Amino acid sequence: MKYQEIIDKMTIEEKAAFLAGKGEWQTREISRLGIPSIFCSDGPHGVRKQAGAGDHLGLNESLPATCFPTAATVANSWDTELGEMMGEALGEEAMALGVNVLLGPGLNIKRSPLCGRNFEYFSEDPYLAGKMAASYVRGIQSKGVYACPKHFAVNSQELRRMAMNAVVDERTLREIYLTGFEIAVKEGKAKTIMSAYNEVNGTYANENRHLLKDILRDEWGFDGIVITDWGASNDHALGVAAGSNLEMPNPGLGSARELIEAVNSGKISETDVDDRVDELLGVVMTLHVNAQNKKDSFDRKAHHEIAGMVSAQSSVLLKNENTILPLKKGARVAVIGDFAFTPRYQGAGSSLVNVTKLETVSELISNYDLQVVGESRGYKRNGEEDAAMKKEALDLASKADIVLYFFGLNEDSESEGMDRTHMRIPQNQITLLQELGQVNPNLVGVISAGSAIEMPWHHYFKALLHCYLNGQAGAGAALDILTGKVNPSGKLSETIPRRLEDTPCFRYYPSRERTSEYREGIYVGYRYYEKTGMPMLYPFGFGLSYTKFLYSNLKIVDGKGISLTVKNDGNIDGAEVIQMYVGLPNTKIFRPEKELKGFKKIFLKAGESRSVEIDFDDKTFRYFNVRTNKWEKEEGDYEIKIGASSADIRLQGMIHVKGTTDILPYCEEKMKSYFTGKIENVPDTEFEELLGRVIPDGKWSGLLTENDAFCQMYYAKSGLARLVYKKLTAMEKKADESGKPDLNTLFIYNMPFRAMAKMTGGAVDMEMVKGIVKIVNGHAFSGIGQMICGYFRNMYRNKKYEKALIKE
Ligand code: BGC
């Protein structure tokens, strides 16, 4: 152990207390041994350092910082150099604001477009998500701050995220849900990682030895620390034994007491504790040294410009009929839509950044060579119809040659803590659009939305620019693209389906009972649409440019990779994302048609040609074989497909790859759904075949436990608890209707009882929680008794512990 000397001097009370946070954001210092405290802050696309009251839901104000585009946006750039540059800026700001660990990036897989946090995640594809995440990590860590990829793992649903068991087969787990993290760890060299709230196959992610030890540390060689998501710890001792280092936020001293009891009873060994302390010391000491002589400020202007550049490189041009874009100089335009005045540029929850500056289209448009006929908000943000606003917009539209319509998802549609229930934008925006279409045929739409939306109205537009959630400098970036100052080069990092019913896990998502069954297996996003021929609106990897690129001269070099020539065949400079997909037509295991295995973004001057190389790597031909329990290669003639999107393959070649084993994992007869990709209604027998075990029972029965969520008080025996449930449900509904999600209520609604002991800074401990659960289960007297006794015992024990911590 590196810090043996210090560890030898630490008491067990100090060690146990050190493995849990102090306050909302810090680790505990032990001054007598020279152990400093470090500061963690969100987040993924801007620093959310709370100097005053802290919370993990983005409720209280934080220090001003640059709000960069969210991950869902930046992933559309397919540009890892850009990701690294943004990471560097994030790292610099974190350092200047006194943050040592930046809690991001988030890289959970977009299993369903409904996940409330999709705006914070990169992609439906693990390779793209991993490459982008690794680039952030490299950038952030180059500034002496550690990044914290999150939420490890399989946290693709917000509903009851703290009380949900993701049931997923090992191959899907490895290939879809873990590969991104693997890349972030191996290539990004992430030094911290955040364990997710949920259980994975029956064990909380934070206690999951298979995830934290076998895979993360042993297979991937992770040598940093695991930090729990805020309140994600269930049994701290089991977490520590499994490889989790730091319980956050401050759980009081209850967790530390549990840890000591676990050592005393032999449930875990003191060596486990020492190992975790040693790893945590390594991080704390290094970060403390890194922060010596730090600068206390950052260049706000320069970072705002970086945010703008990232946004411009990440916006996706979906449609451009009659080359209506770029707008001609002096074009007579009407600016319509509330988003042009009050932009929607980030999502709600823990990633909420307090911007240093905010651009709006309405303020900036006069800087461009356009004739602005007028500006009108057009619709109400909360979804209500407003005839007067609509009329004003329609009058204006009729006077202009072109209408620029700014619209998309409202703030209440996408947030941490809740999933969407549909994929529509508010009806009042659609109604206005339909009427705009009657008065002016030249509609150009600019969409703000952090996740895929249904676009049955897309034919109203001649052009559509999808800006996702483009950060504080997004308005200028959008105008730069509309006017041709920037040539768009973003490509979708997720499929835009025609409708929700077409999505692969439509019938399985979100889970409502204890388990979330990942029955669709590996068929996530384009892997499903392509396999089944399900039509989609815009395919994965799609995006238009104002120029045209020609692909030619594909060469495949055995064992090494491919090369091709790409030419910018138009008269405007521009950038292109070249995508390499790999498929095996005569596979004996089931597979998607093809999978993304490499990509490169290049910039070419008008008329320029360049040779592009994309290397093969350890992931190009591998699949996870559940019988050998290893990554293997299947022998066969693989198709290498080079495309401008997943649906626009321009060049194709073949390569023979030797297999690594004859042992094949699946029996086609027993798994028809998976071999055909028709996974919309997988029968139990086939899912069990995939899982290799019996499907765990997810139905409620019996009494509620500490790990059941508040919203499950629906099942409570106690009338009082059911009343609380009704009250909470009513509060949640009211918040929904108000148009602004109430994150506090949502959090409480979805949190398990045990979280009271984990998130109240020591005021409540597990004994008291057990008392509360007894009350809920109808044993009011013994429950109240346990609570009261527990309260006094907890206070007494806390005081005693605090005394033990004060050592000279
Ligand atoms: C979120 C994390 C975040 C943490 C701290 C949690 O609710 O899931 O992503 O980093 O809060 O704010």
PDB file of N, CA, C and O and ligand atoms in Angstrom, residues 25 42 48 55-57 103 117 120 150-151 161 194 197 229-230 350 416 747, ligand 1:
ATOM      1  N   TRP A  25     -20.583  18.209  -0.640  1.00  0.00           N
ATOM      2  CA  TRP A  25     -19.632  18.068  -1.751  1.00  0.00           C
ATOM      3  C   TRP A  25     -18.224  17.642  -1.380  1.00  0.00           C
ATOM      4  O   TRP A  25     -17.427  17.331  -2.260  1.00  0.00           O
ATOM      5  N   ASP A  42     -20.772  19.018  -9.694  1.00  0.00           N
ATOM      6  CA  ASP A  42     -21.237  18.731 -11.049  1.00  0.00           C
ATOM      7  C   ASP A  42     -20.611  19.783 -11.950  1.00  0.00           C
ATOM      8  O   ASP A  42     -20.291  20.892 -11.470  1.00  0.00           O
ATOM      9  N   ARG A  48     -20.859  23.310 -11.630  1.00  0.00           N
ATOM     10  CA  ARG A  48     -21.937  23.778 -10.753  1.00  0.00           C
ATOM     11  C   ARG A  48     -21.412  23.776  -9.322  1.00  0.00           C
ATOM     12  O   ARG A  48     -21.714  22.911  -8.515  1.00  0.00           O
ATOM     13  N   ASP A  55     -27.047  21.258  -2.842  1.00  0.00           N
ATOM     14  CA  ASP A  55     -28.053  20.231  -3.106  1.00  0.00           C
ATOM     15  C   ASP A  55     -27.653  19.527  -4.389  1.00  0.00           C
ATOM     16  O   ASP A  55     -26.888  20.055  -5.180  1.00  0.00           O
ATOM     17  N   HIS A  56     -28.196  18.337  -4.544  1.00  0.00           N
ATOM     18  CA  HIS A  56     -27.788  17.552  -5.709  1.00  0.00           C
ATOM     19  C   HIS A  56     -28.820  17.615  -6.824  1.00  0.00           C
ATOM     20  O   HIS A  56     -28.825  16.777  -7.715  1.00  0.00           O
ATOM     21  N   LEU A  57     -29.698  18.599  -6.765  1.00  0.00           N
ATOM     22  CA  LEU A  57     -30.748  18.667  -7.785  1.00  0.00           C
ATOM     23  C   LEU A  57     -30.713  19.970  -8.557  1.00  0.00           C
ATOM     24  O   LEU A  57     -31.622  20.272  -9.320  1.00  0.00           O
ATOM     25  N   LEU A 103     -17.963  16.065 -11.611  1.00  0.00           N
ATOM     26  CA  LEU A 103     -18.838  14.895 -11.678  1.00  0.00           C
ATOM     27  C   LEU A 103     -19.435  14.729 -13.082  1.00  0.00           C
ATOM     28  O   LEU A 103     -20.572  15.054 -13.350  1.00  0.00           O
ATOM     29  N   ARG A 117     -32.956  11.889 -18.646  1.00  0.00           N
ATOM     30  CA  ARG A 117     -31.600  12.449 -18.643  1.00  0.00           C
ATOM     31  C   ARG A 117     -30.878  12.233 -19.958  1.00  0.00           C
ATOM     32  O   ARG A 117     -29.665  12.410 -20.020  1.00  0.00           O
ATOM     33  N   GLU A 120     -28.235  14.577 -21.079  1.00  0.00           N
ATOM     34  CA  GLU A 120     -26.914  14.557 -20.426  1.00  0.00           C
ATOM     35  C   GLU A 120     -26.038  13.424 -20.937  1.00  0.00           C
ATOM     36  O   GLU A 120     -24.896  13.296 -20.520  1.00  0.00           O
ATOM     37  N   LYS A 150     -20.050   8.822 -15.244  1.00  0.00           N
ATOM     38  CA  LYS A 150     -21.181   8.349 -14.449  1.00  0.00           C
ATOM     39  C   LYS A 150     -22.309   7.915 -15.366  1.00  0.00           C
ATOM     40  O   LYS A 150     -22.324   8.309 -16.525  1.00  0.00           O
ATOM     41  N   HIS A 151     -23.273   7.147 -14.987  1.00  0.00           N
ATOM     42  CA  HIS A 151     -23.496   6.513 -13.705  1.00  0.00           C
ATOM     43  C   HIS A 151     -23.305   5.043 -13.968  1.00  0.00           C
ATOM     44  O   HIS A 151     -24.066   4.453 -14.756  1.00  0.00           O
ATOM     45  N   ARG A 161     -35.268   5.537  -9.934  1.00  0.00           N
ATOM     46  CA  ARG A 161     -33.873   5.168 -10.257  1.00  0.00           C
ATOM     47  C   ARG A 161     -33.124   4.604  -9.050  1.00  0.00           C
ATOM     48  O   ARG A 161     -32.163   3.872  -9.198  1.00  0.00           O
ATOM     49  N   MET A 194     -18.419   7.186 -10.967  1.00  0.00           N
ATOM     50  CA  MET A 194     -19.573   7.264 -10.066  1.00  0.00           C
ATOM     51  C   MET A 194     -20.463   6.038 -10.234  1.00  0.00           C
ATOM     52  O   MET A 194     -20.909   5.724 -11.329  1.00  0.00           O
ATOM     53  N   TYR A 197     -27.340   4.564  -9.047  1.00  0.00           N
ATOM     54  CA  TYR A 197     -28.331   4.360  -7.995  1.00  0.00           C
ATOM     55  C   TYR A 197     -28.922   2.949  -7.997  1.00  0.00           C
ATOM     56  O   TYR A 197     -29.258   2.399  -6.964  1.00  0.00           O
ATOM     57  N   ASP A 229     -23.136   7.618  -6.379  1.00  0.00           N
ATOM     58  CA  ASP A 229     -24.024   8.719  -6.733  1.00  0.00           C
ATOM     59  C   ASP A 229     -24.621   9.223  -5.415  1.00  0.00           C
ATOM     60  O   ASP A 229     -24.579   8.538  -4.388  1.00  0.00           O
ATOM     61  N   TRP A 230     -25.171  10.418  -5.460  1.00  0.00           N
ATOM     62  CA  TRP A 230     -25.595  11.084  -4.213  1.00  0.00           C
ATOM     63  C   TRP A 230     -26.773  10.355  -3.568  1.00  0.00           C
ATOM     64  O   TRP A 230     -27.904  10.432  -4.026  1.00  0.00           O
ATOM     65  N   SER A 350     -29.177  18.133 -11.611  1.00  0.00           N
ATOM     66  CA  SER A 350     -27.854  18.365 -11.036  1.00  0.00           C
ATOM     67  C   SER A 350     -26.872  18.982 -12.032  1.00  0.00           C
ATOM     68  O   SER A 350     -25.813  19.457 -11.647  1.00  0.00           O
ATOM     69  N   GLU A 416     -33.677  15.513 -14.981  1.00  0.00           N
ATOM     70  CA  GLU A 416     -33.240  14.454 -14.088  1.00  0.00           C
ATOM     71  C   GLU A 416     -34.424  14.131 -13.172  1.00  0.00           C
ATOM     72  O   GLU A 416     -35.211  15.001 -12.820  1.00  0.00           O
ATOM     73  N   PHE A 747     -37.795  13.751  -6.473  1.00  0.00           N
ATOM     74  CA  PHE A 747     -36.731  12.969  -5.853  1.00  0.00           C
ATOM     75  C   PHE A 747     -37.297  12.154  -4.692  1.00  0.00           C
ATOM     76  O   PHE A 747     -37.076  10.950  -4.582  1.00  0.00           O
TER      77      PHE A 747
HETATM   78  C1  BGC B   1     -27.072  12.790  -9.908  1.00  0.00           C
HETATM   79  C2  BGC B   1     -25.607  12.854 -10.265  1.00  0.00           C
HETATM   80  C3  BGC B   1     -24.994  14.092  -9.667  1.00  0.00           C
HETATM   81  C4  BGC B   1     -25.220  14.089  -8.172  1.00  0.00           C
HETATM   82  C5  BGC B   1     -24.630  15.299  -7.461  1.00  0.00           C
HETATM   83  C6  BGC B   1     -27.324  12.971  -8.422  1.00  0.00           C
HETATM   84  O1  BGC B   1     -28.683  13.141  -8.168  1.00  0.00           O
HETATM   85  O2  BGC B   1     -27.599  11.563 -10.326  1.00  0.00           O
HETATM   86  O3  BGC B   1     -25.439  12.832 -11.641  1.00  0.00           O
HETATM   87  O4  BGC B   1     -23.635  14.150  -9.975  1.00  0.00           O
HETATM   88  O5  BGC B   1     -26.617  14.090  -7.919  1.00  0.00           O
HETATM   89  O6  BGC B   1     -25.318  16.450  -7.767  1.00  0.00           O
END
